[in-house]
PDB file of C-alpha atoms in Angstrom:
ATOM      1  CA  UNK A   1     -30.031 -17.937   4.414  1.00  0.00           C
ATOM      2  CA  UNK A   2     -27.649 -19.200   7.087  1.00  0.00           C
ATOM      3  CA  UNK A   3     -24.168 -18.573   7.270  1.00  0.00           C
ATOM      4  CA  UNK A   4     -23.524 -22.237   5.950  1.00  0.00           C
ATOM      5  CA  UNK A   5     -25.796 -21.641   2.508  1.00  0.00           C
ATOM      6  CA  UNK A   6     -23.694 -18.564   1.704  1.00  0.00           C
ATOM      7  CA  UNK A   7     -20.532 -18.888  -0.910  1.00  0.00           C
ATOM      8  CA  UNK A   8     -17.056 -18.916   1.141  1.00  0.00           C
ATOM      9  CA  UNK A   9     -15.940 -15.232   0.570  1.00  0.00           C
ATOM     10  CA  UNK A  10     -11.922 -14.384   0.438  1.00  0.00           C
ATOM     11  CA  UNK A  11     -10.644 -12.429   2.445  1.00  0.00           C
ATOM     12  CA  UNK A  12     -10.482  -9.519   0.037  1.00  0.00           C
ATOM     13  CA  UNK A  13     -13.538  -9.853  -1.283  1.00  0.00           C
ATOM     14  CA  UNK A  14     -14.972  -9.126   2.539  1.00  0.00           C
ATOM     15  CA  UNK A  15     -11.974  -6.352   3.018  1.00  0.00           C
ATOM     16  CA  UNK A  16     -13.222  -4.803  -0.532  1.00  0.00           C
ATOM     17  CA  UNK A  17     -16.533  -4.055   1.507  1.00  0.00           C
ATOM     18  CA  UNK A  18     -15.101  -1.720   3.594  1.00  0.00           C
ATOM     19  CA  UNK A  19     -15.482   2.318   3.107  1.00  0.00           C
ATOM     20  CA  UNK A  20     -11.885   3.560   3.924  1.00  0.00           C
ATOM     21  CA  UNK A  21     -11.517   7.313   4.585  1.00  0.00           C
ATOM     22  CA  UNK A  22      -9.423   9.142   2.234  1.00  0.00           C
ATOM     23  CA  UNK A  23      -6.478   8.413   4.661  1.00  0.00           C
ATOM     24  CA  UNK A  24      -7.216   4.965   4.258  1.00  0.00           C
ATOM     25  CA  UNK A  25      -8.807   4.160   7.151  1.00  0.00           C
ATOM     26  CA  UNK A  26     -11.526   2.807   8.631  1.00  0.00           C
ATOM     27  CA  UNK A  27     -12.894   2.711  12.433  1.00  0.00           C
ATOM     28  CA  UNK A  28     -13.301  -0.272  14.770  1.00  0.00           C
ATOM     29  CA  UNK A  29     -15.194  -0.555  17.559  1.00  0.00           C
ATOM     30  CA  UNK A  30     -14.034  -2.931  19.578  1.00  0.00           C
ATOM     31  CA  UNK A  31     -16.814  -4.985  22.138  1.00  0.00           C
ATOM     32  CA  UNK A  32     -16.581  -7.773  24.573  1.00  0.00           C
ATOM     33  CA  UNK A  33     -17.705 -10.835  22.814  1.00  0.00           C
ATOM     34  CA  UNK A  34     -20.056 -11.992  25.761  1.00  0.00           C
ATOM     35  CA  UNK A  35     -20.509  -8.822  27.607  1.00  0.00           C
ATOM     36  CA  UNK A  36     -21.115  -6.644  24.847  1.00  0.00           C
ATOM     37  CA  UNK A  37     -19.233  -3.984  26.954  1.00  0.00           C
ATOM     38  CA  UNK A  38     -17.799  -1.528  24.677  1.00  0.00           C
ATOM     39  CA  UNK A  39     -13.543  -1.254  25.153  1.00  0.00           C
ATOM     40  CA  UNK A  40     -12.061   0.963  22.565  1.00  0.00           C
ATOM     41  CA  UNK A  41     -12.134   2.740  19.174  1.00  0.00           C
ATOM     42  CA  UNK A  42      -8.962   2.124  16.536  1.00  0.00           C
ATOM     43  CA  UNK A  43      -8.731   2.330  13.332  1.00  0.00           C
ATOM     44  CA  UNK A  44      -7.561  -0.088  10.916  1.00  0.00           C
ATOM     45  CA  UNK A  45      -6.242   0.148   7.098  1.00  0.00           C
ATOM     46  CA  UNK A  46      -6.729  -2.630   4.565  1.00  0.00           C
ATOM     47  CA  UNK A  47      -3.699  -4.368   5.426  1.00  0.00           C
ATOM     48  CA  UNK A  48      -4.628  -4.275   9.384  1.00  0.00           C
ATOM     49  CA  UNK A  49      -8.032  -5.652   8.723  1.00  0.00           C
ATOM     50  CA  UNK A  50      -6.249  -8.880   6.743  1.00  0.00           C
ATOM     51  CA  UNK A  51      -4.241  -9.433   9.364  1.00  0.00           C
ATOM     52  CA  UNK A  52      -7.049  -9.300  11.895  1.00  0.00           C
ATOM     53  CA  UNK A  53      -9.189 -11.626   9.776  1.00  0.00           C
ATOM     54  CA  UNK A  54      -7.037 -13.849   9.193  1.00  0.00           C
ATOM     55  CA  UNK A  55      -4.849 -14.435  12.559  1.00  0.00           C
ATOM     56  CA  UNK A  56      -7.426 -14.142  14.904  1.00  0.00           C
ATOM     57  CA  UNK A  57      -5.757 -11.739  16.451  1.00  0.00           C
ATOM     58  CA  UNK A  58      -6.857  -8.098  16.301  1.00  0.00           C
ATOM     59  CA  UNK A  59      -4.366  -5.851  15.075  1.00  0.00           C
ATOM     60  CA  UNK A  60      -4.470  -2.144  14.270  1.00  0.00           C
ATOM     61  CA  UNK A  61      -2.958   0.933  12.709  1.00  0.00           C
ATOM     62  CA  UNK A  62      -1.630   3.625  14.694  1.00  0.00           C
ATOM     63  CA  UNK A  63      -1.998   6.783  13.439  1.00  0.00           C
ATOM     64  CA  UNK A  64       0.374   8.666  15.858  1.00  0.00           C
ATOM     65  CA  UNK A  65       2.668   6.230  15.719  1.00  0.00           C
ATOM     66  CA  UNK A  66       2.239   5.511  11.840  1.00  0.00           C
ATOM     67  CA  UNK A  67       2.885   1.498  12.261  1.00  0.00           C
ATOM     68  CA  UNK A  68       0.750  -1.579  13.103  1.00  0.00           C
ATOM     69  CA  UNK A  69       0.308  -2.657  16.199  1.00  0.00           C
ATOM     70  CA  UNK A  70      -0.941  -6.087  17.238  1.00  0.00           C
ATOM     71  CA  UNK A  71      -2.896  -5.542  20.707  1.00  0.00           C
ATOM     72  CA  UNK A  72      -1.261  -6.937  23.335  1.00  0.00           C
ATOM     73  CA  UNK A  73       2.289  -7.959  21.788  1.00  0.00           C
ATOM     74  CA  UNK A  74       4.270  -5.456  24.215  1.00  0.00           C
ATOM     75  CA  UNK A  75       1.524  -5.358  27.127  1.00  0.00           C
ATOM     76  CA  UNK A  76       0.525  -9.023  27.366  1.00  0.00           C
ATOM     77  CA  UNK A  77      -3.902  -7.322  27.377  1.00  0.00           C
ATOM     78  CA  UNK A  78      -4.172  -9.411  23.381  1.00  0.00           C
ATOM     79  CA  UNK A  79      -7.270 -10.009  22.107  1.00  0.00           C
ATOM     80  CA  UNK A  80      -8.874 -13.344  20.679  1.00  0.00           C
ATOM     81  CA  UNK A  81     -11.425 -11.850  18.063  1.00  0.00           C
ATOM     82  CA  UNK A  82     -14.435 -13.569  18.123  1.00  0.00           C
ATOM     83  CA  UNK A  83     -16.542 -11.863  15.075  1.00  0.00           C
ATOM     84  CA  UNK A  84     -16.171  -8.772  12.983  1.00  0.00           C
ATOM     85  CA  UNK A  85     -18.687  -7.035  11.532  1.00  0.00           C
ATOM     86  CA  UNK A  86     -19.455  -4.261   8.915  1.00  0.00           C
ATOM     87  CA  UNK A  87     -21.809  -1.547   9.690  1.00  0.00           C
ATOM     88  CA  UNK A  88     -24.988  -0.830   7.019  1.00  0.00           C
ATOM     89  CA  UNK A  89     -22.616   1.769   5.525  1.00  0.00           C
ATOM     90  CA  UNK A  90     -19.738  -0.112   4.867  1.00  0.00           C
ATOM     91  CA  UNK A  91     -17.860   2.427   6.803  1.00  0.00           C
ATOM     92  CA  UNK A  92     -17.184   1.067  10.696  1.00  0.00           C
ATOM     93  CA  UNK A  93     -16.655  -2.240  11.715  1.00  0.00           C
ATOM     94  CA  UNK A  94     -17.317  -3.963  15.148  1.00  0.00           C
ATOM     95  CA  UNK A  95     -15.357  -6.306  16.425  1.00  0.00           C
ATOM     96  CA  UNK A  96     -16.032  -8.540  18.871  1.00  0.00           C
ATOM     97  CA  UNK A  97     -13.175 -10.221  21.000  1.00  0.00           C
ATOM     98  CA  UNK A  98     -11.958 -11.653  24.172  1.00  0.00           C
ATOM     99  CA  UNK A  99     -10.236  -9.076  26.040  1.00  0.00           C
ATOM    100  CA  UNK A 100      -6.944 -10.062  28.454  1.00  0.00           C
ATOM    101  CA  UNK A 101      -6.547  -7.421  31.534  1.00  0.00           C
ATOM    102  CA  UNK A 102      -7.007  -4.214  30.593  1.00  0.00           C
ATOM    103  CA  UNK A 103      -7.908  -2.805  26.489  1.00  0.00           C
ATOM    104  CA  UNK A 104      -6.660   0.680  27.356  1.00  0.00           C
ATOM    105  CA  UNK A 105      -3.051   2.086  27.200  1.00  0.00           C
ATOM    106  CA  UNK A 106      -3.891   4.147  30.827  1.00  0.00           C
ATOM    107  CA  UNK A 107      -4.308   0.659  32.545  1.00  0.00           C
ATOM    108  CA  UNK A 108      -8.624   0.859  32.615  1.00  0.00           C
ATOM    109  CA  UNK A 109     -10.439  -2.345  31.314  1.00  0.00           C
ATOM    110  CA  UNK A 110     -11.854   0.227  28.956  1.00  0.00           C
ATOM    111  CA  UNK A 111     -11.430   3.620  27.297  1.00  0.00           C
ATOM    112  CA  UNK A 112     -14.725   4.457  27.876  1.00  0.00           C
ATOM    113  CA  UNK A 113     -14.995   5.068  31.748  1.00  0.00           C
ATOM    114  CA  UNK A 114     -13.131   7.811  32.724  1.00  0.00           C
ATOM    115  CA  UNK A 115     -15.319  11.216  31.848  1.00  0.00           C
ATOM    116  CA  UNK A 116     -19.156  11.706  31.890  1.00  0.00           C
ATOM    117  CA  UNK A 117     -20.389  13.751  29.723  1.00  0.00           C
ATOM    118  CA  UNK A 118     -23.627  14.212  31.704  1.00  0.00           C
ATOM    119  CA  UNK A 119     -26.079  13.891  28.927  1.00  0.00           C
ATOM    120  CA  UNK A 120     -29.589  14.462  30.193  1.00  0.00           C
ATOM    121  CA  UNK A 121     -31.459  11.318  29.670  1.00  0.00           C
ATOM    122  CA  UNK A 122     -34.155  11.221  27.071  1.00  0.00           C
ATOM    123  CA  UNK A 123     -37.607   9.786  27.241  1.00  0.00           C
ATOM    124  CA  UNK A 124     -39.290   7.672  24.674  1.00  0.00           C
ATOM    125  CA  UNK A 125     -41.825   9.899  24.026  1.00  0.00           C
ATOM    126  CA  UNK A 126     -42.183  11.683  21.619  1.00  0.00           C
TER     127      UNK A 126
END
């Protein structure tokens, strides 16, 4: 079935899908759209996944902060979502976007390149 045989969903019939924690929240993973490299991890609650899905612009909940937060409003580094995606469990999402400069708040294009953890490689045998 292709996307265009499938019923139009609303939006909270898709946010409905989603697993929230007991604190309400659920965790993004946030990719590149073309790249597939992997920026940062945030969380969202219901009412940050509606606004995501529906702007087009990805916003999240802060949960030092305890407020939403649209990426890039005070930093200019916004990003375009391209897709979002639920995970088999219904309990992380992946979204894909269009970064601007860098996604994390120390200045890096990602969150994910500052320490190794030096994980010894595995082999695919057995």
């Amino acid at each position: 079935m292709t996307t265009a045989d499938r019923p139009e969903r609303s939006v909270e019939e898709r946010i409905a899908q989603v697993v929230f924690t007991a604190d309400g929240l659920a965790p993004v993973i946030v990719q590149q759209w073309d790249t597939r490299e992997v920026l940062m991890l945030a969380w969202v609650d219901a009412e940050a996944l509606r606004r995501t899905l529906t702007s087009g612009r990805a916003t999240y909940w802060s949960r030092s902060r305890q407020e939403y937060w649209r990426k890039g409003d005070t930093s200019g580094h916004i990003q375009v979502v391209h897709e979002a995606r639920l995970d088999c469990d219904g309990d992380a999402i992946l979204l894909l976007v269009a970064q601007t400069g860098p996604a994390c708040h120390t200045g890096t294009r990602t969150c994910f390149d500052t320490t190794d953890l030096e994980a010894i490689a595995g082999t695919d045998q057995a």
